[in-house]
Amino acid sequence: MIDLETFQSNIGFRWKNISILEEALTHSSYVNENAHIASNERMEFLGDALLGLVLANKLYLEYPDLDEGELTRRRSLLVRGSTLASVARSIGLGDALFLGKGEEKSGGRSKATNLAGAMEALVAAAFLDQGWDPAHDFVLRVLEPEIEKQRRELDTDYKSQFQLEAQSRFKATPGYRIIDAVGPDHDRRFTAEVFVNDEIIAQGCGRSKKLAEADAARMALIKLI
C-alpha cells in the first residue's frame, strides 16, 4: 500500500483534511475488521452525482448541437464502471485503498468494482474538502485521456459512417472545408461544411477543425438518413 503523502503528490491534489481522503479510500471490508471507521460507500453516492454533473456540463458546452439522447450516451460511457476503473488504475488508486485482509488476498486492489467505487468517492472527497471548482478541475484533468479517447472514437465514427453513406448513395467520397473560425485562441470555434460532388450537404461546428468536420458529418447523416 502506498502512503497517502506519495499518493497525493502522484495525483496532483492535496487534501486540507486528510481524514476526508482516508474515508474515500476505505473499502467496506476494512470497516468490518476495524470498528468505528466509516467506509467510502456514502461518498460513492455523492461522487457519482458530481461526476455526472461535471461531465454533463462539459459535453453540453463542447457539443452545442448534440441532442439529449447523444449527450446522455456520451456521459454514460464516461461514468460507467469500466471507464472509472481504467482512470483509477492510471492514477494508482488501487495501491492507496484500505482493504480488509480477505479482500486484499483476493486481489481487491485490482477489482474493477472496487476501483470504480473508490474513484467516485475520491471525487466526492475533493469536493467535500475544497468545493466545486477544485473538484471540477480535478475530474476533468484525470478523465481527460478518456474524454479525448471518446472524442476520437465517436467523432471519427461520424465521418466514417457518412463516407459509407455517401459512397453508397452518391458513388463519391465526401470532402470537408473550414469556412469560419471565431473567438480568441483559447476558445476558438470552427465551422466546417461537408460536400459531395461539389454539393454542400451540411455544416457543423466544434472547438477544433476535426470536431467541426465530425459535427458536419453528423448533421449530414441526420439530413440524409
JSON list of C-alpha atoms in Angstrom, two decimals:
[
{"chain": "A", "resi": 1, "resn": "MET", "atom": "CA", "xyz": [0.00, 0.00, 0.00]},
{"chain": "A", "resi": 2, "resn": "ILE", "atom": "CA", "xyz": [1.28, 3.44, -0.97]},
{"chain": "A", "resi": 3, "resn": "ASP", "atom": "CA", "xyz": [1.47, 6.16, 1.70]},
{"chain": "A", "resi": 4, "resn": "LEU", "atom": "CA", "xyz": [-1.04, 8.98, 1.36]},
{"chain": "A", "resi": 5, "resn": "GLU", "atom": "CA", "xyz": [1.61, 11.69, 1.01]},
{"chain": "A", "resi": 6, "resn": "THR", "atom": "CA", "xyz": [3.03, 9.97, -2.05]},
{"chain": "A", "resi": 7, "resn": "PHE", "atom": "CA", "xyz": [-0.43, 9.29, -3.44]},
{"chain": "A", "resi": 8, "resn": "GLN", "atom": "CA", "xyz": [-1.41, 12.95, -3.19]},
{"chain": "A", "resi": 9, "resn": "SER", "atom": "CA", "xyz": [1.82, 14.00, -4.90]},
{"chain": "A", "resi": 10, "resn": "ASN", "atom": "CA", "xyz": [1.23, 11.48, -7.67]},
{"chain": "A", "resi": 11, "resn": "ILE", "atom": "CA", "xyz": [-2.27, 12.71, -8.48]},
{"chain": "A", "resi": 12, "resn": "GLY", "atom": "CA", "xyz": [-1.51, 16.40, -8.02]},
{"chain": "A", "resi": 13, "resn": "PHE", "atom": "CA", "xyz": [-4.21, 17.09, -5.45]},
{"chain": "A", "resi": 14, "resn": "ARG", "atom": "CA", "xyz": [-3.70, 17.69, -1.72]},
{"chain": "A", "resi": 15, "resn": "TRP", "atom": "CA", "xyz": [-6.39, 17.47, 0.93]},
{"chain": "A", "resi": 16, "resn": "LYS", "atom": "CA", "xyz": [-6.62, 20.04, 3.68]},
{"chain": "A", "resi": 17, "resn": "ASN", "atom": "CA", "xyz": [-8.42, 17.50, 5.88]},
{"chain": "A", "resi": 18, "resn": "ILE", "atom": "CA", "xyz": [-6.67, 14.18, 5.40]},
{"chain": "A", "resi": 19, "resn": "SER", "atom": "CA", "xyz": [-9.44, 12.28, 7.19]},
{"chain": "A", "resi": 20, "resn": "ILE", "atom": "CA", "xyz": [-11.75, 13.01, 4.24]},
{"chain": "A", "resi": 21, "resn": "LEU", "atom": "CA", "xyz": [-9.26, 11.37, 1.89]},
{"chain": "A", "resi": 22, "resn": "GLU", "atom": "CA", "xyz": [-8.86, 8.42, 4.25]},
{"chain": "A", "resi": 23, "resn": "GLU", "atom": "CA", "xyz": [-12.60, 7.82, 4.25]},
{"chain": "A", "resi": 24, "resn": "ALA", "atom": "CA", "xyz": [-12.71, 7.96, 0.45]},
{"chain": "A", "resi": 25, "resn": "LEU", "atom": "CA", "xyz": [-10.08, 5.22, 0.33]},
{"chain": "A", "resi": 26, "resn": "THR", "atom": "CA", "xyz": [-11.71, 2.94, 2.91]},
{"chain": "A", "resi": 27, "resn": "HIS", "atom": "CA", "xyz": [-13.38, -0.16, 1.49]},
{"chain": "A", "resi": 28, "resn": "SER", "atom": "CA", "xyz": [-16.24, -1.75, 3.41]},
{"chain": "A", "resi": 29, "resn": "SER", "atom": "CA", "xyz": [-14.13, -4.87, 4.04]},
{"chain": "A", "resi": 30, "resn": "TYR", "atom": "CA", "xyz": [-11.71, -2.77, 6.08]},
{"chain": "A", "resi": 31, "resn": "VAL", "atom": "CA", "xyz": [-14.55, -1.40, 8.18]},
{"chain": "A", "resi": 32, "resn": "ASN", "atom": "CA", "xyz": [-15.66, -4.94, 9.02]},
{"chain": "A", "resi": 33, "resn": "GLU", "atom": "CA", "xyz": [-12.29, -5.52, 10.67]},
{"chain": "A", "resi": 34, "resn": "ASN", "atom": "CA", "xyz": [-11.86, -2.08, 12.26]},
{"chain": "A", "resi": 35, "resn": "ALA", "atom": "CA", "xyz": [-14.63, -0.66, 14.41]},
{"chain": "A", "resi": 36, "resn": "HIS", "atom": "CA", "xyz": [-15.69, 2.99, 14.38]},
{"chain": "A", "resi": 37, "resn": "ILE", "atom": "CA", "xyz": [-14.36, 3.65, 10.85]},
{"chain": "A", "resi": 38, "resn": "ALA", "atom": "CA", "xyz": [-16.63, 4.74, 8.03]},
{"chain": "A", "resi": 39, "resn": "SER", "atom": "CA", "xyz": [-16.42, 3.20, 4.56]},
{"chain": "A", "resi": 40, "resn": "ASN", "atom": "CA", "xyz": [-16.43, 5.15, 1.31]},
{"chain": "A", "resi": 41, "resn": "GLU", "atom": "CA", "xyz": [-19.90, 3.98, 0.26]},
{"chain": "A", "resi": 42, "resn": "ARG", "atom": "CA", "xyz": [-21.69, 7.25, 1.10]},
{"chain": "A", "resi": 43, "resn": "MET", "atom": "CA", "xyz": [-19.01, 9.17, -0.75]},
{"chain": "A", "resi": 44, "resn": "GLU", "atom": "CA", "xyz": [-19.52, 6.91, -3.77]},
{"chain": "A", "resi": 45, "resn": "PHE", "atom": "CA", "xyz": [-23.12, 8.12, -3.91]},
{"chain": "A", "resi": 46, "resn": "LEU", "atom": "CA", "xyz": [-22.10, 11.78, -3.86]},
{"chain": "A", "resi": 47, "resn": "GLY", "atom": "CA", "xyz": [-19.21, 11.26, -6.26]},
{"chain": "A", "resi": 48, "resn": "ASP", "atom": "CA", "xyz": [-21.44, 9.54, -8.79]},
{"chain": "A", "resi": 49, "resn": "ALA", "atom": "CA", "xyz": [-23.69, 12.62, -8.89]},
{"chain": "A", "resi": 50, "resn": "LEU", "atom": "CA", "xyz": [-20.74, 15.01, -9.09]},
{"chain": "A", "resi": 51, "resn": "LEU", "atom": "CA", "xyz": [-19.12, 13.13, -11.96]},
{"chain": "A", "resi": 52, "resn": "GLY", "atom": "CA", "xyz": [-22.38, 13.14, -13.85]},
{"chain": "A", "resi": 53, "resn": "LEU", "atom": "CA", "xyz": [-22.81, 16.89, -13.39]},
{"chain": "A", "resi": 54, "resn": "VAL", "atom": "CA", "xyz": [-19.23, 17.83, -14.31]},
{"chain": "A", "resi": 55, "resn": "LEU", "atom": "CA", "xyz": [-19.27, 15.70, -17.44]},
{"chain": "A", "resi": 56, "resn": "ALA", "atom": "CA", "xyz": [-22.79, 16.69, -18.45]},
{"chain": "A", "resi": 57, "resn": "ASN", "atom": "CA", "xyz": [-21.74, 20.34, -18.26]},
{"chain": "A", "resi": 58, "resn": "LYS", "atom": "CA", "xyz": [-18.60, 19.74, -20.32]},
{"chain": "A", "resi": 59, "resn": "LEU", "atom": "CA", "xyz": [-20.45, 17.81, -23.02]},
{"chain": "A", "resi": 60, "resn": "TYR", "atom": "CA", "xyz": [-23.25, 20.38, -23.08]},
{"chain": "A", "resi": 61, "resn": "LEU", "atom": "CA", "xyz": [-20.77, 23.21, -23.70]},
{"chain": "A", "resi": 62, "resn": "GLU", "atom": "CA", "xyz": [-18.49, 21.30, -26.07]},
{"chain": "A", "resi": 63, "resn": "TYR", "atom": "CA", "xyz": [-21.24, 19.92, -28.32]},
{"chain": "A", "resi": 64, "resn": "PRO", "atom": "CA", "xyz": [-23.93, 22.63, -28.66]},
{"chain": "A", "resi": 65, "resn": "ASP", "atom": "CA", "xyz": [-25.67, 20.78, -31.48]},
{"chain": "A", "resi": 66, "resn": "LEU", "atom": "CA", "xyz": [-25.91, 17.31, -29.94]},
{"chain": "A", "resi": 67, "resn": "ASP", "atom": "CA", "xyz": [-29.39, 16.26, -28.84]},
{"chain": "A", "resi": 68, "resn": "GLU", "atom": "CA", "xyz": [-30.29, 14.99, -25.38]},
{"chain": "A", "resi": 69, "resn": "GLY", "atom": "CA", "xyz": [-30.02, 11.34, -26.36]},
{"chain": "A", "resi": 70, "resn": "GLU", "atom": "CA", "xyz": [-26.50, 11.62, -27.74]},
{"chain": "A", "resi": 71, "resn": "LEU", "atom": "CA", "xyz": [-25.31, 13.74, -24.82]},
{"chain": "A", "resi": 72, "resn": "THR", "atom": "CA", "xyz": [-26.72, 11.16, -22.42]},
{"chain": "A", "resi": 73, "resn": "ARG", "atom": "CA", "xyz": [-25.00, 8.34, -24.30]},
{"chain": "A", "resi": 74, "resn": "ARG", "atom": "CA", "xyz": [-21.62, 10.07, -24.18]},
{"chain": "A", "resi": 75, "resn": "ARG", "atom": "CA", "xyz": [-21.93, 10.88, -20.49]},
{"chain": "A", "resi": 76, "resn": "SER", "atom": "CA", "xyz": [-22.93, 7.29, -19.71]},
{"chain": "A", "resi": 77, "resn": "LEU", "atom": "CA", "xyz": [-19.84, 5.97, -21.47]},
{"chain": "A", "resi": 78, "resn": "LEU", "atom": "CA", "xyz": [-17.61, 8.24, -19.38]},
{"chain": "A", "resi": 79, "resn": "VAL", "atom": "CA", "xyz": [-19.15, 7.43, -15.97]},
{"chain": "A", "resi": 80, "resn": "ARG", "atom": "CA", "xyz": [-19.59, 3.68, -16.45]},
{"chain": "A", "resi": 81, "resn": "GLY", "atom": "CA", "xyz": [-17.69, 1.37, -14.14]},
{"chain": "A", "resi": 82, "resn": "SER", "atom": "CA", "xyz": [-15.14, 0.14, -16.67]},
{"chain": "A", "resi": 83, "resn": "THR", "atom": "CA", "xyz": [-14.14, 3.70, -17.60]},
{"chain": "A", "resi": 84, "resn": "LEU", "atom": "CA", "xyz": [-13.80, 4.83, -13.98]},
{"chain": "A", "resi": 85, "resn": "ALA", "atom": "CA", "xyz": [-11.81, 1.70, -13.15]},
{"chain": "A", "resi": 86, "resn": "SER", "atom": "CA", "xyz": [-9.43, 2.50, -16.00]},
{"chain": "A", "resi": 87, "resn": "VAL", "atom": "CA", "xyz": [-8.97, 6.05, -14.72]},
{"chain": "A", "resi": 88, "resn": "ALA", "atom": "CA", "xyz": [-8.42, 4.72, -11.21]},
{"chain": "A", "resi": 89, "resn": "ARG", "atom": "CA", "xyz": [-5.68, 2.40, -12.47]},
{"chain": "A", "resi": 90, "resn": "SER", "atom": "CA", "xyz": [-4.00, 5.26, -14.31]},
{"chain": "A", "resi": 91, "resn": "ILE", "atom": "CA", "xyz": [-3.60, 7.26, -11.08]},
{"chain": "A", "resi": 92, "resn": "GLY", "atom": "CA", "xyz": [-2.62, 4.28, -8.91]},
{"chain": "A", "resi": 93, "resn": "LEU", "atom": "CA", "xyz": [-5.77, 4.44, -6.80]},
{"chain": "A", "resi": 94, "resn": "GLY", "atom": "CA", "xyz": [-5.81, 0.72, -6.05]},
{"chain": "A", "resi": 95, "resn": "ASP", "atom": "CA", "xyz": [-2.49, 0.95, -4.22]},
{"chain": "A", "resi": 96, "resn": "ALA", "atom": "CA", "xyz": [-3.92, 3.55, -1.83]},
{"chain": "A", "resi": 97, "resn": "LEU", "atom": "CA", "xyz": [-7.03, 1.66, -0.74]},
{"chain": "A", "resi": 98, "resn": "PHE", "atom": "CA", "xyz": [-7.63, 0.46, 2.80]},
{"chain": "A", "resi": 99, "resn": "LEU", "atom": "CA", "xyz": [-8.80, -3.14, 2.40]},
{"chain": "A", "resi": 100, "resn": "GLY", "atom": "CA", "xyz": [-9.71, -5.94, 4.75]},
{"chain": "A", "resi": 101, "resn": "LYS", "atom": "CA", "xyz": [-7.33, -8.91, 4.85]},
{"chain": "A", "resi": 102, "resn": "GLY", "atom": "CA", "xyz": [-9.66, -11.16, 2.91]},
{"chain": "A", "resi": 103, "resn": "GLU", "atom": "CA", "xyz": [-10.28, -8.57, 0.22]},
{"chain": "A", "resi": 104, "resn": "GLU", "atom": "CA", "xyz": [-6.55, -7.92, -0.03]},
{"chain": "A", "resi": 105, "resn": "LYS", "atom": "CA", "xyz": [-5.79, -11.60, -0.55]},
{"chain": "A", "resi": 106, "resn": "SER", "atom": "CA", "xyz": [-8.48, -11.93, -3.23]},
{"chain": "A", "resi": 107, "resn": "GLY", "atom": "CA", "xyz": [-6.94, -9.21, -5.37]},
{"chain": "A", "resi": 108, "resn": "GLY", "atom": "CA", "xyz": [-9.19, -6.41, -4.21]},
{"chain": "A", "resi": 109, "resn": "ARG", "atom": "CA", "xyz": [-6.78, -3.68, -5.29]},
{"chain": "A", "resi": 110, "resn": "SER", "atom": "CA", "xyz": [-7.32, -4.55, -8.93]},
{"chain": "A", "resi": 111, "resn": "LYS", "atom": "CA", "xyz": [-11.05, -5.33, -8.92]},
{"chain": "A", "resi": 112, "resn": "ALA", "atom": "CA", "xyz": [-12.94, -3.05, -11.27]},
{"chain": "A", "resi": 113, "resn": "THR", "atom": "CA", "xyz": [-15.87, -2.60, -8.87]},
{"chain": "A", "resi": 114, "resn": "ASN", "atom": "CA", "xyz": [-13.59, -1.51, -6.03]},
{"chain": "A", "resi": 115, "resn": "LEU", "atom": "CA", "xyz": [-11.67, 0.87, -8.28]},
{"chain": "A", "resi": 116, "resn": "ALA", "atom": "CA", "xyz": [-14.75, 2.46, -9.85]},
{"chain": "A", "resi": 117, "resn": "GLY", "atom": "CA", "xyz": [-16.39, 2.98, -6.46]},
{"chain": "A", "resi": 118, "resn": "ALA", "atom": "CA", "xyz": [-13.21, 4.44, -5.00]},
{"chain": "A", "resi": 119, "resn": "MET", "atom": "CA", "xyz": [-12.91, 6.79, -7.98]},
{"chain": "A", "resi": 120, "resn": "GLU", "atom": "CA", "xyz": [-16.39, 8.12, -7.28]},
{"chain": "A", "resi": 121, "resn": "ALA", "atom": "CA", "xyz": [-15.54, 8.50, -3.60]},
{"chain": "A", "resi": 122, "resn": "LEU", "atom": "CA", "xyz": [-12.29, 10.32, -4.44]},
{"chain": "A", "resi": 123, "resn": "VAL", "atom": "CA", "xyz": [-14.20, 12.90, -6.47]},
{"chain": "A", "resi": 124, "resn": "ALA", "atom": "CA", "xyz": [-16.61, 13.41, -3.57]},
{"chain": "A", "resi": 125, "resn": "ALA", "atom": "CA", "xyz": [-13.68, 13.79, -1.20]},
{"chain": "A", "resi": 126, "resn": "ALA", "atom": "CA", "xyz": [-12.16, 16.50, -3.39]},
{"chain": "A", "resi": 127, "resn": "PHE", "atom": "CA", "xyz": [-15.48, 18.34, -3.36]},
{"chain": "A", "resi": 128, "resn": "LEU", "atom": "CA", "xyz": [-16.08, 17.97, 0.37]},
{"chain": "A", "resi": 129, "resn": "ASP", "atom": "CA", "xyz": [-12.57, 19.19, 1.16]},
{"chain": "A", "resi": 130, "resn": "GLN", "atom": "CA", "xyz": [-12.23, 22.11, -1.27]},
{"chain": "A", "resi": 131, "resn": "GLY", "atom": "CA", "xyz": [-15.53, 22.81, -3.00]},
{"chain": "A", "resi": 132, "resn": "TRP", "atom": "CA", "xyz": [-16.82, 22.82, -6.54]},
{"chain": "A", "resi": 133, "resn": "ASP", "atom": "CA", "xyz": [-14.09, 24.50, -8.60]},
{"chain": "A", "resi": 134, "resn": "PRO", "atom": "CA", "xyz": [-11.12, 22.38, -7.45]},
{"chain": "A", "resi": 135, "resn": "ALA", "atom": "CA", "xyz": [-13.22, 19.20, -7.65]},
{"chain": "A", "resi": 136, "resn": "HIS", "atom": "CA", "xyz": [-14.47, 20.16, -11.12]},
{"chain": "A", "resi": 137, "resn": "ASP", "atom": "CA", "xyz": [-10.92, 20.78, -12.36]},
{"chain": "A", "resi": 138, "resn": "PHE", "atom": "CA", "xyz": [-9.69, 17.54, -10.79]},
{"chain": "A", "resi": 139, "resn": "VAL", "atom": "CA", "xyz": [-12.37, 15.50, -12.56]},
{"chain": "A", "resi": 140, "resn": "LEU", "atom": "CA", "xyz": [-11.63, 16.98, -15.96]},
{"chain": "A", "resi": 141, "resn": "ARG", "atom": "CA", "xyz": [-7.88, 16.57, -15.51]},
{"chain": "A", "resi": 142, "resn": "VAL", "atom": "CA", "xyz": [-7.89, 12.91, -14.52]},
{"chain": "A", "resi": 143, "resn": "LEU", "atom": "CA", "xyz": [-10.60, 11.98, -17.03]},
{"chain": "A", "resi": 144, "resn": "GLU", "atom": "CA", "xyz": [-9.09, 13.94, -19.92]},
{"chain": "A", "resi": 145, "resn": "PRO", "atom": "CA", "xyz": [-7.46, 10.84, -21.52]},
{"chain": "A", "resi": 146, "resn": "GLU", "atom": "CA", "xyz": [-10.85, 9.08, -21.55]},
{"chain": "A", "resi": 147, "resn": "ILE", "atom": "CA", "xyz": [-12.63, 12.22, -22.78]},
{"chain": "A", "resi": 148, "resn": "GLU", "atom": "CA", "xyz": [-10.13, 12.57, -25.62]},
{"chain": "A", "resi": 149, "resn": "LYS", "atom": "CA", "xyz": [-10.38, 8.87, -26.43]},
{"chain": "A", "resi": 150, "resn": "GLN", "atom": "CA", "xyz": [-14.15, 9.17, -26.69]},
{"chain": "A", "resi": 151, "resn": "ARG", "atom": "CA", "xyz": [-13.77, 12.31, -28.77]},
{"chain": "A", "resi": 152, "resn": "ARG", "atom": "CA", "xyz": [-11.54, 10.50, -31.26]},
{"chain": "A", "resi": 153, "resn": "GLU", "atom": "CA", "xyz": [-13.60, 7.32, -31.44]},
{"chain": "A", "resi": 154, "resn": "LEU", "atom": "CA", "xyz": [-17.10, 8.78, -31.65]},
{"chain": "A", "resi": 155, "resn": "ASP", "atom": "CA", "xyz": [-16.34, 11.82, -33.77]},
{"chain": "A", "resi": 156, "resn": "THR", "atom": "CA", "xyz": [-14.21, 9.86, -36.22]},
{"chain": "A", "resi": 157, "resn": "ASP", "atom": "CA", "xyz": [-17.04, 7.35, -36.41]},
{"chain": "A", "resi": 158, "resn": "TYR", "atom": "CA", "xyz": [-19.41, 10.03, -37.75]},
{"chain": "A", "resi": 159, "resn": "LYS", "atom": "CA", "xyz": [-17.07, 10.72, -40.65]},
{"chain": "A", "resi": 160, "resn": "SER", "atom": "CA", "xyz": [-16.67, 7.01, -41.35]},
{"chain": "A", "resi": 161, "resn": "GLN", "atom": "CA", "xyz": [-20.43, 6.47, -41.27]},
{"chain": "A", "resi": 162, "resn": "PHE", "atom": "CA", "xyz": [-21.11, 9.37, -43.61]},
{"chain": "A", "resi": 163, "resn": "GLN", "atom": "CA", "xyz": [-18.39, 8.27, -46.01]},
{"chain": "A", "resi": 164, "resn": "LEU", "atom": "CA", "xyz": [-20.06, 4.88, -46.34]},
{"chain": "A", "resi": 165, "resn": "GLU", "atom": "CA", "xyz": [-23.45, 6.52, -46.81]},
{"chain": "A", "resi": 166, "resn": "ALA", "atom": "CA", "xyz": [-22.11, 8.95, -49.43]},
{"chain": "A", "resi": 167, "resn": "GLN", "atom": "CA", "xyz": [-20.33, 6.24, -51.37]},
{"chain": "A", "resi": 168, "resn": "SER", "atom": "CA", "xyz": [-23.47, 4.12, -51.37]},
{"chain": "A", "resi": 169, "resn": "ARG", "atom": "CA", "xyz": [-25.86, 6.93, -52.28]},
{"chain": "A", "resi": 170, "resn": "PHE", "atom": "CA", "xyz": [-23.75, 9.23, -54.47]},
{"chain": "A", "resi": 171, "resn": "LYS", "atom": "CA", "xyz": [-20.93, 6.91, -55.56]},
{"chain": "A", "resi": 172, "resn": "ALA", "atom": "CA", "xyz": [-18.49, 9.55, -54.32]},
{"chain": "A", "resi": 173, "resn": "THR", "atom": "CA", "xyz": [-16.30, 10.33, -51.31]},
{"chain": "A", "resi": 174, "resn": "PRO", "atom": "CA", "xyz": [-17.28, 13.39, -49.26]},
{"chain": "A", "resi": 175, "resn": "GLY", "atom": "CA", "xyz": [-14.95, 16.34, -48.76]},
{"chain": "A", "resi": 176, "resn": "TYR", "atom": "CA", "xyz": [-14.65, 18.88, -45.96]},
{"chain": "A", "resi": 177, "resn": "ARG", "atom": "CA", "xyz": [-13.59, 22.52, -45.69]},
{"chain": "A", "resi": 178, "resn": "ILE", "atom": "CA", "xyz": [-13.40, 25.02, -42.85]},
{"chain": "A", "resi": 179, "resn": "ILE", "atom": "CA", "xyz": [-15.48, 28.08, -43.68]},
{"chain": "A", "resi": 180, "resn": "ASP", "atom": "CA", "xyz": [-15.27, 30.09, -40.46]},
{"chain": "A", "resi": 181, "resn": "ALA", "atom": "CA", "xyz": [-13.30, 30.43, -37.22]},
{"chain": "A", "resi": 182, "resn": "VAL", "atom": "CA", "xyz": [-14.34, 32.79, -34.45]},
{"chain": "A", "resi": 183, "resn": "GLY", "atom": "CA", "xyz": [-13.31, 33.55, -30.87]},
{"chain": "A", "resi": 184, "resn": "PRO", "atom": "CA", "xyz": [-9.99, 34.02, -29.06]},
{"chain": "A", "resi": 185, "resn": "ASP", "atom": "CA", "xyz": [-7.19, 31.48, -29.44]},
{"chain": "A", "resi": 186, "resn": "HIS", "atom": "CA", "xyz": [-8.03, 29.75, -26.16]},
{"chain": "A", "resi": 187, "resn": "ASP", "atom": "CA", "xyz": [-11.72, 29.39, -27.07]},
{"chain": "A", "resi": 188, "resn": "ARG", "atom": "CA", "xyz": [-11.78, 29.08, -30.85]},
{"chain": "A", "resi": 189, "resn": "ARG", "atom": "CA", "xyz": [-14.88, 27.74, -32.59]},
{"chain": "A", "resi": 190, "resn": "PHE", "atom": "CA", "xyz": [-14.67, 26.42, -36.12]},
{"chain": "A", "resi": 191, "resn": "THR", "atom": "CA", "xyz": [-17.41, 25.90, -38.69]},
{"chain": "A", "resi": 192, "resn": "ALA", "atom": "CA", "xyz": [-17.00, 23.24, -41.36]},
{"chain": "A", "resi": 193, "resn": "GLU", "atom": "CA", "xyz": [-19.08, 22.15, -44.30]},
{"chain": "A", "resi": 194, "resn": "VAL", "atom": "CA", "xyz": [-19.19, 18.73, -45.90]},
{"chain": "A", "resi": 195, "resn": "PHE", "atom": "CA", "xyz": [-19.81, 18.37, -49.61]},
{"chain": "A", "resi": 196, "resn": "VAL", "atom": "CA", "xyz": [-20.24, 15.61, -52.16]},
{"chain": "A", "resi": 197, "resn": "ASN", "atom": "CA", "xyz": [-19.69, 16.24, -55.87]},
{"chain": "A", "resi": 198, "resn": "ASP", "atom": "CA", "xyz": [-19.43, 19.98, -55.11]},
{"chain": "A", "resi": 199, "resn": "GLU", "atom": "CA", "xyz": [-22.86, 19.97, -53.43]},
{"chain": "A", "resi": 200, "resn": "ILE", "atom": "CA", "xyz": [-22.87, 21.21, -49.84]},
{"chain": "A", "resi": 201, "resn": "ILE", "atom": "CA", "xyz": [-24.68, 18.65, -47.69]},
{"chain": "A", "resi": 202, "resn": "ALA", "atom": "CA", "xyz": [-24.41, 20.10, -44.19]},
{"chain": "A", "resi": 203, "resn": "GLN", "atom": "CA", "xyz": [-22.46, 22.31, -41.79]},
{"chain": "A", "resi": 204, "resn": "GLY", "atom": "CA", "xyz": [-21.12, 21.65, -38.31]},
{"chain": "A", "resi": 205, "resn": "CYS", "atom": "CA", "xyz": [-19.14, 23.41, -35.61]},
{"chain": "A", "resi": 206, "resn": "GLY", "atom": "CA", "xyz": [-16.62, 22.47, -32.95]},
{"chain": "A", "resi": 207, "resn": "ARG", "atom": "CA", "xyz": [-13.68, 23.61, -30.85]},
{"chain": "A", "resi": 208, "resn": "SER", "atom": "CA", "xyz": [-11.21, 22.17, -33.35]},
{"chain": "A", "resi": 209, "resn": "LYS", "atom": "CA", "xyz": [-11.21, 21.69, -37.11]},
{"chain": "A", "resi": 210, "resn": "LYS", "atom": "CA", "xyz": [-11.51, 17.93, -36.61]},
{"chain": "A", "resi": 211, "resn": "LEU", "atom": "CA", "xyz": [-14.52, 18.27, -34.30]},
{"chain": "A", "resi": 212, "resn": "ALA", "atom": "CA", "xyz": [-16.18, 20.73, -36.69]},
{"chain": "A", "resi": 213, "resn": "GLU", "atom": "CA", "xyz": [-15.79, 18.27, -39.56]},
{"chain": "A", "resi": 214, "resn": "ALA", "atom": "CA", "xyz": [-17.14, 15.44, -37.45]},
{"chain": "A", "resi": 215, "resn": "ASP", "atom": "CA", "xyz": [-20.14, 17.54, -36.47]},
{"chain": "A", "resi": 216, "resn": "ALA", "atom": "CA", "xyz": [-20.77, 18.37, -40.15]},
{"chain": "A", "resi": 217, "resn": "ALA", "atom": "CA", "xyz": [-20.74, 14.64, -40.91]},
{"chain": "A", "resi": 218, "resn": "ARG", "atom": "CA", "xyz": [-23.17, 14.04, -38.05]},
{"chain": "A", "resi": 219, "resn": "MET", "atom": "CA", "xyz": [-25.54, 16.70, -39.39]},
{"chain": "A", "resi": 220, "resn": "ALA", "atom": "CA", "xyz": [-25.26, 15.22, -42.88]},
{"chain": "A", "resi": 221, "resn": "LEU", "atom": "CA", "xyz": [-26.25, 11.81, -41.55]},
{"chain": "A", "resi": 222, "resn": "ILE", "atom": "CA", "xyz": [-29.28, 13.31, -39.82]},
{"chain": "A", "resi": 223, "resn": "LYS", "atom": "CA", "xyz": [-30.26, 15.06, -43.04]},
{"chain": "A", "resi": 224, "resn": "LEU", "atom": "CA", "xyz": [-29.87, 12.06, -45.33]},
{"chain": "A", "resi": 225, "resn": "ILE", "atom": "CA", "xyz": [-30.93, 9.10, -43.24]}
]
